[in-house]
Coordinates of C-alpha atoms in Angstrom, one line a residue:
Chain A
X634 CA -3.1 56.5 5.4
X635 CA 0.4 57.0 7.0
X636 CA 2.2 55.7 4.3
X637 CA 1.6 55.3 0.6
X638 CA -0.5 52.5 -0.7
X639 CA 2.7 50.4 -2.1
X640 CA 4.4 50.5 1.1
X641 CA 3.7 47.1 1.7
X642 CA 5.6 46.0 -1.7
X643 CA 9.1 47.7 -1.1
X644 CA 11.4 44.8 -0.5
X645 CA 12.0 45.3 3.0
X646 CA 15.7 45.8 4.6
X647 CA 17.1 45.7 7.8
X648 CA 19.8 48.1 8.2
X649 CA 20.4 47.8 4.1
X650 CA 20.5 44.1 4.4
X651 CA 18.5 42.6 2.2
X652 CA 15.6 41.1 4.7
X653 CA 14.1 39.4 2.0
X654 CA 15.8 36.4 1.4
X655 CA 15.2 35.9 5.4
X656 CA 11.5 36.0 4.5
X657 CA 11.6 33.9 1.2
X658 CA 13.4 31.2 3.8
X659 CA 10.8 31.1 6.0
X660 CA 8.5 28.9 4.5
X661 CA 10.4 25.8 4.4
X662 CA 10.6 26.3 8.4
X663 CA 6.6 25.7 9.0
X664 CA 6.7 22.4 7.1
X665 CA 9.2 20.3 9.3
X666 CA 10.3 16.5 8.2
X667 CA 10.3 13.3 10.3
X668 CA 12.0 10.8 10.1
X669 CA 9.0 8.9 12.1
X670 CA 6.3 6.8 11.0
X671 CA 3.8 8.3 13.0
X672 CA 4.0 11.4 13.3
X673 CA 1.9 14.4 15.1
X674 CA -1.0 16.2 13.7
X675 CA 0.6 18.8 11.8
X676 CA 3.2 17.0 9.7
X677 CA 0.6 13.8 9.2
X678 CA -1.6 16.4 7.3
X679 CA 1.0 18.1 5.2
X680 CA 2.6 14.7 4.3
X681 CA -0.8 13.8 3.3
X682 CA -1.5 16.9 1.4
X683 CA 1.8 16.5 -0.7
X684 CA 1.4 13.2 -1.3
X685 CA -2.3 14.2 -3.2
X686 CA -0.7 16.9 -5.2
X687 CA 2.0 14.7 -5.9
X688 CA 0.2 12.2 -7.2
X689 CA -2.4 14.3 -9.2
X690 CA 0.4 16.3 -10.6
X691 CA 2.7 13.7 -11.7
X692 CA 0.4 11.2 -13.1
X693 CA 0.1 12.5 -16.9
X694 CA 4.1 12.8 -17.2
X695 CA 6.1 9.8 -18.6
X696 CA 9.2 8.9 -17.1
X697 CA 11.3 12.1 -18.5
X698 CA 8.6 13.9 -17.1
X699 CA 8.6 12.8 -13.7
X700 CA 12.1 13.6 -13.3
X701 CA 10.8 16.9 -12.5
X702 CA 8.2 16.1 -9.8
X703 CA 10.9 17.0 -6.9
X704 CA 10.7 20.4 -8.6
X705 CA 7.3 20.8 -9.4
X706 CA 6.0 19.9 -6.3
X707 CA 8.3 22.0 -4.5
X708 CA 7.5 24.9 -6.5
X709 CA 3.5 24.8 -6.0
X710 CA 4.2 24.5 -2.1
X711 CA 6.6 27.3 -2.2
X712 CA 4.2 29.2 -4.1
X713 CA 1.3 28.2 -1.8
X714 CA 2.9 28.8 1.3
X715 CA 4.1 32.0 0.6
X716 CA 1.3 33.5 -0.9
X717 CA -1.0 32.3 2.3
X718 CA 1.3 34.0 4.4
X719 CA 1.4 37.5 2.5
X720 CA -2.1 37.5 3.9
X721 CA -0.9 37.9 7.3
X722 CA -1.1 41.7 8.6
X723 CA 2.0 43.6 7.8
X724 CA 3.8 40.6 6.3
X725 CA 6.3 41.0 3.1
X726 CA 4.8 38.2 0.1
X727 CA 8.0 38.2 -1.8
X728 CA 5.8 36.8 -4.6
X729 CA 4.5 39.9 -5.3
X730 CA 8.0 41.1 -6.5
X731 CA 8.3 40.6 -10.6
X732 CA 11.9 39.7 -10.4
X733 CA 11.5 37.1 -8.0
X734 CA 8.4 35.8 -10.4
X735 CA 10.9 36.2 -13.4
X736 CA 13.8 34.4 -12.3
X737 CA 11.0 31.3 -11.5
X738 CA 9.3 31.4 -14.5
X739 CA 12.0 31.8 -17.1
X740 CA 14.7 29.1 -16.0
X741 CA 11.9 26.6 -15.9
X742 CA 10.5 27.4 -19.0
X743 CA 13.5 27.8 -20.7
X744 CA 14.8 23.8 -19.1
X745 CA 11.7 22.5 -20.5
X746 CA 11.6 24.2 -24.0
X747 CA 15.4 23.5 -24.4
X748 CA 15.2 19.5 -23.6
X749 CA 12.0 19.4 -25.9
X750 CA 14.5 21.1 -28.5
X751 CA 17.7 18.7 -27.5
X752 CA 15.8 15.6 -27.5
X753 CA 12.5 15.3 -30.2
X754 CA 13.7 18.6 -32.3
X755 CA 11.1 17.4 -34.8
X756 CA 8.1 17.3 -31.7
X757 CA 9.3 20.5 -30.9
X758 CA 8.8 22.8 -34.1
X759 CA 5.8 20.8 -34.4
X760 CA 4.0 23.0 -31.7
X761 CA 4.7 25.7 -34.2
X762 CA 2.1 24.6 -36.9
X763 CA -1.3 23.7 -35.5
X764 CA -3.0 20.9 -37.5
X765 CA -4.7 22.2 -39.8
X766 CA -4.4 25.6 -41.1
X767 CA -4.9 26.4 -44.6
X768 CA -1.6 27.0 -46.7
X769 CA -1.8 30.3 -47.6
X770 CA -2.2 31.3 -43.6
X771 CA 1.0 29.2 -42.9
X772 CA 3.7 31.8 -42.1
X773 CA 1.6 34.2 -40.4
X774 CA 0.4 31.6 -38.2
X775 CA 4.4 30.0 -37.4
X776 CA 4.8 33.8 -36.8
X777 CA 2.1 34.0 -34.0
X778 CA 3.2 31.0 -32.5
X779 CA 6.4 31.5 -31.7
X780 CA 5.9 34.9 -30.2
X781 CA 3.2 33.0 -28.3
X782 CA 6.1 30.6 -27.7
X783 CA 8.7 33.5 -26.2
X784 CA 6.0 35.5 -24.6
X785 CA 5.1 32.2 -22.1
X786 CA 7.9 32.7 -19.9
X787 CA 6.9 36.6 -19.5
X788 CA 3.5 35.3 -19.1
X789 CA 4.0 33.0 -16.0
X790 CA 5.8 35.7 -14.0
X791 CA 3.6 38.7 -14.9
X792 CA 0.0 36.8 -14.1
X793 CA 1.3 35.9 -10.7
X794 CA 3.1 39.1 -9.8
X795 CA -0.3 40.7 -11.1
X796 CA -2.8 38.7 -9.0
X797 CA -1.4 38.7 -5.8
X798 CA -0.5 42.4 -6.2
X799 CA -3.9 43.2 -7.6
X800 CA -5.4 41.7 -4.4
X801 CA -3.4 42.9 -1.3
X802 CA -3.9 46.4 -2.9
X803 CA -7.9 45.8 -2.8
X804 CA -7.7 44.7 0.4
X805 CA -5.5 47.7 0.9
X806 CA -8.1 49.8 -0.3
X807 CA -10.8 48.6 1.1
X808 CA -9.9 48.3 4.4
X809 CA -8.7 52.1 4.3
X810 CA -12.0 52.5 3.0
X811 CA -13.7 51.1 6.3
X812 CA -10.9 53.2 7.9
X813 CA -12.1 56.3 6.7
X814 CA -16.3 55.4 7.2
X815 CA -15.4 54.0 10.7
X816 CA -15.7 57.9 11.5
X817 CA -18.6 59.1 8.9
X818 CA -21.2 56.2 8.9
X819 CA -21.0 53.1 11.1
X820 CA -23.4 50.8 9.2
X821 CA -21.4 51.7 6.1
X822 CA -18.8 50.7 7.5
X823 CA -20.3 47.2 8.8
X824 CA -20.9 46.4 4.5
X825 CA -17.6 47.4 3.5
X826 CA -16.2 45.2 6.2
X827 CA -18.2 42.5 5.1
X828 CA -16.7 42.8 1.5
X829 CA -13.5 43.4 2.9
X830 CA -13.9 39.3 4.6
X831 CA -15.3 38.4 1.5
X832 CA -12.3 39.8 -0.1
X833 CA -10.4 37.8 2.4
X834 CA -11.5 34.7 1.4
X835 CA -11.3 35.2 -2.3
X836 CA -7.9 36.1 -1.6
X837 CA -7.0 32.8 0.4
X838 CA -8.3 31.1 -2.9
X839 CA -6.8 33.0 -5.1
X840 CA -3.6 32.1 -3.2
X841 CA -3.4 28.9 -3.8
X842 CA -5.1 29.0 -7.3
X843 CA -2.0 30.9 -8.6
X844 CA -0.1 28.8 -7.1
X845 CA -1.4 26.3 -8.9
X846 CA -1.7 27.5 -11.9
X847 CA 1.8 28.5 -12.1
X848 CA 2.6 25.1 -11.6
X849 CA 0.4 23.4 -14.2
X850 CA 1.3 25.9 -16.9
X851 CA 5.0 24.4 -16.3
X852 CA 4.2 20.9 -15.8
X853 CA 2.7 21.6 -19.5
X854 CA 5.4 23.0 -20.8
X855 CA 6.8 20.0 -19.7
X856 CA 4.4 17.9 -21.1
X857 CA 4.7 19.1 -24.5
X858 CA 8.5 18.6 -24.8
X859 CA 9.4 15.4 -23.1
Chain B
X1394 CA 8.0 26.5 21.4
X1395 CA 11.5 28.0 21.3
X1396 CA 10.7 29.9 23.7
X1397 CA 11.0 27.1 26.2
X1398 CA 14.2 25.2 24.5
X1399 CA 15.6 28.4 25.6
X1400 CA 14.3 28.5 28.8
X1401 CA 15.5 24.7 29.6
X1402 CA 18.4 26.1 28.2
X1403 CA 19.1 28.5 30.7
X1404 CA 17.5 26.0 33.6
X1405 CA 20.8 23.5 32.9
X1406 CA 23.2 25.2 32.4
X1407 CA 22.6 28.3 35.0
X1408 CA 20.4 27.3 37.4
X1409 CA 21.0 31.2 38.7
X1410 CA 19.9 33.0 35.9
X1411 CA 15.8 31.1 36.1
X1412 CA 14.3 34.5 37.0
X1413 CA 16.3 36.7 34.4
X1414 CA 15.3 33.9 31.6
X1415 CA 14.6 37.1 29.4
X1416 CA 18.5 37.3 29.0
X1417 CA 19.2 37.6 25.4
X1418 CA 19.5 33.7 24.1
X1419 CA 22.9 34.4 22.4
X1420 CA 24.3 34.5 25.8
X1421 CA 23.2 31.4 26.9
X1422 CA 23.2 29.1 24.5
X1423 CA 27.0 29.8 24.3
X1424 CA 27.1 28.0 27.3
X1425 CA 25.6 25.1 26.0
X1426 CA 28.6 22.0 24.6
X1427 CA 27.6 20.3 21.6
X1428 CA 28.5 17.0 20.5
X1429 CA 30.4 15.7 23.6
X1430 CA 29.9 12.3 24.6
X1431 CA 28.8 9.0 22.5
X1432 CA 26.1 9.7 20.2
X1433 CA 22.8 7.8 21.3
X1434 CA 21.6 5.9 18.6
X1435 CA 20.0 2.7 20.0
X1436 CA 17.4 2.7 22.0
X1437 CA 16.3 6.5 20.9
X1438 CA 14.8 8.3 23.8
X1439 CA 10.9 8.0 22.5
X1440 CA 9.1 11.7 21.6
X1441 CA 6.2 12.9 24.3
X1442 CA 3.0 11.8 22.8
X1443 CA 1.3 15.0 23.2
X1444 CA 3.1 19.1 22.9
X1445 CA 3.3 21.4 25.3
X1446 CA 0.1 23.2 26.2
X1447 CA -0.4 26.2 24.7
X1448 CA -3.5 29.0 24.9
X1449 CA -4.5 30.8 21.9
X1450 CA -2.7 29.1 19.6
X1451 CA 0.7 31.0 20.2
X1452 CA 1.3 31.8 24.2
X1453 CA 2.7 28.6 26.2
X1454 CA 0.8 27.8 29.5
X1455 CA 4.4 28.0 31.2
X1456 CA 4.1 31.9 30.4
X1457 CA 0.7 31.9 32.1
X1458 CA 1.9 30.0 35.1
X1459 CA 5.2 32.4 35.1
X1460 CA 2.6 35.3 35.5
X1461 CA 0.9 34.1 37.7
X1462 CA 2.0 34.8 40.9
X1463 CA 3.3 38.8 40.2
X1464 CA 0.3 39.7 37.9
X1465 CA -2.9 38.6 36.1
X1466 CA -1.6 37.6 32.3
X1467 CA -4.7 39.1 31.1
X1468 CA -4.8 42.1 32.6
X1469 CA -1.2 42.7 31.8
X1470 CA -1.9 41.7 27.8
X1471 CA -4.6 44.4 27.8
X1472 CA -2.5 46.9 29.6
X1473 CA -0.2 46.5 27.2
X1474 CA -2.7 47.2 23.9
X1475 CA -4.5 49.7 25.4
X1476 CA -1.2 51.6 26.0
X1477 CA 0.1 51.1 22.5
X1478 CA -2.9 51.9 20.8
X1479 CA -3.5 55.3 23.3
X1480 CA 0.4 56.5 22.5
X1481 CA -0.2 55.6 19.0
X1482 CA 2.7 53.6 19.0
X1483 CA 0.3 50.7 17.2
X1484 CA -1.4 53.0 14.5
X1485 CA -4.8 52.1 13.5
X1486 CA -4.9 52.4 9.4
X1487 CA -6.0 50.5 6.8
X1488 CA -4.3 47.5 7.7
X1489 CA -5.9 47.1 11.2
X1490 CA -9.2 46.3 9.2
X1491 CA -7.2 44.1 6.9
X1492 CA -6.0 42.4 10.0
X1493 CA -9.1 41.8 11.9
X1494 CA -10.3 40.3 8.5
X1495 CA -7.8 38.0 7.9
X1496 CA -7.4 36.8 11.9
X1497 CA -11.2 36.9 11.9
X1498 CA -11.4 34.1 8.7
X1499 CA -8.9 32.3 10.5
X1500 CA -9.7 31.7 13.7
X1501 CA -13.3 30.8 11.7
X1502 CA -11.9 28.4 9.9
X1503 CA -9.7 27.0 12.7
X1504 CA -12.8 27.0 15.0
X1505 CA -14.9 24.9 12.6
X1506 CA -12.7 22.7 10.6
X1507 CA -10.1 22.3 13.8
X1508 CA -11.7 19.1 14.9
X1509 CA -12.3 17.4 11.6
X1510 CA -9.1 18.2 10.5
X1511 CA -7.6 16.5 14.0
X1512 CA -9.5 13.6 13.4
X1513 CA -8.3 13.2 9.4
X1514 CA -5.0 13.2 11.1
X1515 CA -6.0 10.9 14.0
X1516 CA -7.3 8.3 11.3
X1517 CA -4.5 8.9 8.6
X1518 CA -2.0 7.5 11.9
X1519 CA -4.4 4.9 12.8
X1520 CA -4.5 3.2 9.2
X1521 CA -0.5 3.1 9.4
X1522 CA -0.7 1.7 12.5
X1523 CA -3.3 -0.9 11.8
X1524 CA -1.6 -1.7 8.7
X1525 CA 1.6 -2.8 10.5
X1526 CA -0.1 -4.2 13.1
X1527 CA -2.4 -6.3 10.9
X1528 CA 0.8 -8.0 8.9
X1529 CA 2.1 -8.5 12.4
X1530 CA -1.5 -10.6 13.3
X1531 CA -0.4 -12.2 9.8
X1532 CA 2.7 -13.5 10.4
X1533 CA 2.0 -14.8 14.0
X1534 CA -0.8 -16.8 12.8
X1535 CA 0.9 -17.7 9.7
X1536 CA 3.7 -18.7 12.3
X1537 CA 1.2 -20.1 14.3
X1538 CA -0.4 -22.7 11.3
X1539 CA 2.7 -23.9 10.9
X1540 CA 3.4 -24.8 14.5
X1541 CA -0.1 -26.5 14.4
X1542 CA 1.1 -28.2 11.3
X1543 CA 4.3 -29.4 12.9
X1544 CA 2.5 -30.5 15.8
X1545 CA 0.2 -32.9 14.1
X1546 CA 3.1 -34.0 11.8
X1547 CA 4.6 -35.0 15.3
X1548 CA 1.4 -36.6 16.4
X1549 CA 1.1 -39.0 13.7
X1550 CA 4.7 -40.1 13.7
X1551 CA 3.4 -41.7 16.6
X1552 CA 0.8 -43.6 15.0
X1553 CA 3.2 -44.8 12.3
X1554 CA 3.7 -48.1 13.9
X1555 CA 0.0 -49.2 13.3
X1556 CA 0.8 -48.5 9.8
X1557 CA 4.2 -50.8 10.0
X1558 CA 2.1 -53.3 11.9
X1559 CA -0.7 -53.7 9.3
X1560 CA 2.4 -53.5 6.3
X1561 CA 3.9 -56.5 8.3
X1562 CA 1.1 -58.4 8.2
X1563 CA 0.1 -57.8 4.6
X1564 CA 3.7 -59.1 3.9
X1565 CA 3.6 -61.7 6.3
X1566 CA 0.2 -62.7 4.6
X1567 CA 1.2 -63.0 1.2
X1568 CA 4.2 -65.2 1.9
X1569 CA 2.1 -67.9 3.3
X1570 CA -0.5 -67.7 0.8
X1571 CA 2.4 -67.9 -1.6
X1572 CA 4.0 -71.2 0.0
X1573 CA 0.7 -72.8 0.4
X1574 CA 0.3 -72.3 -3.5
X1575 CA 3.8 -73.7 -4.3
X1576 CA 2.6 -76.9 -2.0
X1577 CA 0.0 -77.8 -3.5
X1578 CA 1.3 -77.1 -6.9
X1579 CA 4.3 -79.6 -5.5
X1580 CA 1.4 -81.7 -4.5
X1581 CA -0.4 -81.7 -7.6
X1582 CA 2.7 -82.4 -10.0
X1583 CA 4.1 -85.7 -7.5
X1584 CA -0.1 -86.6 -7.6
X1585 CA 0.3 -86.7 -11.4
X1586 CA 3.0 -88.2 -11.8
X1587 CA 2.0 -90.9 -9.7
X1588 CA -1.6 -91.4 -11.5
X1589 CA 0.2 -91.8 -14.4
X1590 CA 1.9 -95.0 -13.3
X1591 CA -1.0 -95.9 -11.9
X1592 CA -2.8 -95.6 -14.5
X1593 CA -0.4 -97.1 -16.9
X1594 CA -0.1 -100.1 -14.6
X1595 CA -4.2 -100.4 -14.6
X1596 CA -3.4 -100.3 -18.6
X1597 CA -1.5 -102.9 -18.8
X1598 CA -3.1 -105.6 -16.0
X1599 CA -6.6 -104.5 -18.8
X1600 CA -4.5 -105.1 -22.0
X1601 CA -3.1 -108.5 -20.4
X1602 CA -6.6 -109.5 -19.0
X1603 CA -8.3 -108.7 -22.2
X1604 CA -5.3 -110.6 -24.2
X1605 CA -5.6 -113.3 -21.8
X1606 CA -9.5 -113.4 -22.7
X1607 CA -9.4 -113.4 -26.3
X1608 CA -6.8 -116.1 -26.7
X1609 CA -8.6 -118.2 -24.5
X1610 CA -11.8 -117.3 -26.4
X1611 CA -10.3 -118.3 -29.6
X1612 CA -8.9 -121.0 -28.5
X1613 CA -12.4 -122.4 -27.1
X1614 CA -13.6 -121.4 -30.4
X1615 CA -11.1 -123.2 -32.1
X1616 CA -11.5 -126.2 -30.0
X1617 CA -15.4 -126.6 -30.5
X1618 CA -15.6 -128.7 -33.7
X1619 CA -18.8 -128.6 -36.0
X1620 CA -20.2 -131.9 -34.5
X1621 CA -20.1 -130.6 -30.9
X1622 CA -21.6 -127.6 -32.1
X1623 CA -24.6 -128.9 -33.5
X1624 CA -25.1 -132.0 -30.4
X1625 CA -24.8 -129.1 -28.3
X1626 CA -27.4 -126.7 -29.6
X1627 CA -30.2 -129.3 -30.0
X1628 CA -29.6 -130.0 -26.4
X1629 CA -30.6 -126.6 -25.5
X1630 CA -33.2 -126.5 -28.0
X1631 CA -34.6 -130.1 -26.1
X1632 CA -33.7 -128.0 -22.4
X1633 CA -35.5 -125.2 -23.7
X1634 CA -38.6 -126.7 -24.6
X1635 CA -39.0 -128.4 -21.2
X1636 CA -38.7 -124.9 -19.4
X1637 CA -41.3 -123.4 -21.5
X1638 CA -43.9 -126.2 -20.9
X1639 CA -42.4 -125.3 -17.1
X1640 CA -43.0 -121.8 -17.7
X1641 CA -46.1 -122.0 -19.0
X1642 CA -47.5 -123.7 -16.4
X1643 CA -46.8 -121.1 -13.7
X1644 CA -49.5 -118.6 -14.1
X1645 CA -52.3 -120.8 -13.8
X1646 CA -51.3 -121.1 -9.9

């Protein structure tokens, strides 16, 4: 190992330039628009493929709701996309970066708890109270809830900082692993290589899951207050 | 792919510079002039059906043919790696196995899910298209009905005269039937009233004759006294008697 195992997480500069809001602009360059009805292979499939999640996303908002989808939707393809190409060798993923994950999570939390507060106050402390609970339990249990309320936001940001982050350093460590039997052992080596592709493809799912979670968890937020 | 905009680039504008193409772009897309002219909006030149060719995924056959003629592209690629990787300036660590990984899932994937995929996309166009083109097929025959329907309408504007001819006649019909009812009913009323003074004249000629009769009756009566009477009837009785014995001697012959 030439460098430390974190090397790939330091937010990378050219020159003291930030570089990294080059690489957080890339995405939007490998999905290009059209203004054709048929188009070639590449944008026919993504079209399609946001027009499913779209659709399966949007479907159990009302009409406050769906206000949102522009954002929502953008969001899990963001997420998607950038995650899929951390996985490239020696690529940045500016996802795995908590402050990036933070200032996601929190303004869109804090839109959709603060229009559930503007506009059905009384809907809104509801989520406080479970249905329910026995009396005496009561203001413990308000307690709870609202630090289960507050703690969301943190939640959303440190669960995808901590998966993607938790994989490209096992991948990391594995395939320094295979590195350092390539010289001991060869058919050692062949197993951990063969973990390190299954690794691979657990990553690739993992990749989009978060993404997707991230973006249900808010589209429930959302949910619960409009 | 931009690659070869820049290379096009360079082809216009400085036809000299085609074998240094490796120029930095900066320089030559400074030559290029934006937005002079009319803007083309109608008809819009139409997009090549197909991309440019490209091997691997990444390398454009226009760097192959380039090669070509100097050196072998392939032989020049693995020059290249072997070089790097023999001065270490490519190091192999960790993420070299991470790498092979990754590109090795990928081109798997790629390899068997490339042509399905295609094909998804292939079909996802060809419903568009057969969408359009089937409410096209609708509205010509729809189009096509109505000139059908328009044509027959035509067709029997032509017949309408058998129509007019068989109204005329129906008219023409009832009018005579209508006047031969009025003559006869004119026929029928002069007839009666004819009959009647007819028969009122027959009335009368009876009434006299039967007048006529009874006063000469009763004056017959009148004039037969009782002694006439009776000389007259025992004359028939006498007349009588001789025809019976007459009679009565027929049947014996």
């Amino acid at each position: 190992m030439n460098e430390n195992l974190f090397a790939s997480f330091i937010a990378p500069t050219i020159l003291g330039l930030p570089a990294a809001v080059l690489i957080i602009l890339l995405p939007p360059l490998l999905i290009p628009t059209s203004k054709y009805l048929i188009n070639n292979r590449l944008i026919t499939t993504q079209q399609w493929l946001i027009k499913l999640t779209s659709k399966q996303m949007m479907t159990m908002h009302n009409t406050k709701g769906r206000t949102w989808s522009l954002m929502l939707v953008s969001l899990i393809i963001f997420i998607a996309t950038t995650n899929l190409l951390g996985l490239l060798p020696y690529s940045f993923t500016p996802t795995t970066q908590l402050s990036m994950n933070l200032a996601m999570a929190i303004p869109l939390w804090a839109g959709a708890v603060i229009m559930g507060f503007r506009s059905k106050i009384k809907n809104a402390l509801a989520h406080f109270l479970p249905q329910g609970t026995p009396t005496p339990l009561i203001p413990m249990l308000v307690i709870i809830e609202t630090i289960s309320l507050l703690i969301q936001p943190m939640a959303l940001a440190v669960r995808l900082t901590a998966n993607i982050t938790a994989g490209h350093l096992l991948m990391h460590l594995i395939g320094s692993a295979t590195l350092a039997m390539s010289t001991i052992n060869l058919p050692s080596t062949l197993i951990i290589f063969t973990i390190l592709i299954l690794l691979t493809i657990l990553e690739i799912a993992v990749a989009l899951i978060q993404a997707y979670v991230f973006t249900l968890l808010v589209s429930l937020y959302l949910h619960d207050n409009t | 792919m931009l690659s070869r905009v820049v290379l096009s680039a360079a082809a216009t504008a400085a036809p000299s510079l085609k074998n240094a193409a490796f120029l930095g772009p900066g320089v030559l897309q400074a030559t290029r002039t934006f937005h002079t002219g009319q803007p083309h909006l109608v008809p819009v030149p139409p997009l090549p059906e197909y991309g440019g060719k490209v091997r691997y995924g990444l390398i454009p056959e226009e760097f192959f043919q380039f090669l070509y003629p100097k050196t072998g592209p392939y032989v020049l690629g693995t020059g290249l790696i072997l070089y790097a990787l023999s001065k270490e300036i490519y190091v192999i660590s960790a993420e070299t196995f991470t790498a092979l990984s990754v590109l090795g899932v990928m081109v798997y994937g790629i390899k068997k899910y490339g042509p399905f995929v295609a094909d998804f996309a292939d079909k996802l166009n060809e419903q568009k298209l057969a969408q359009l083109e089937e409410a096209k097929q609708a509205s010509i025959q729809h189009i096509q009905n109505a000139i059908d329907t328009e044509k027959s309408q035509q067709a029997l504007v032509q017949k309408r005269h058998y129509l007019f001819d068989v109204q005329r006649n129906n008219i023409a019909m009832a009018l005579e039937v209508t006047y031969r009812e009025r003559l006869y009913r004119v026929y029928k009323e002069v007839k009666n009233r004819l009959d009647y003074h007819i028969s009122v004249q027959n009335m009368m000629r009876r009434k006299e004759q039967e007048h006529m009769i009874n006063w000469v009756e009763k004056h017959v009566v009148q004039s037969i006294s009782t002694q006439q009477e009776k000389e007259t009837i025992a004359k028939c009785i006498a007349d009588l008697k001789l025809l019976a014995k007459k009679a009565q001697a027929q049947p014996v012959m």
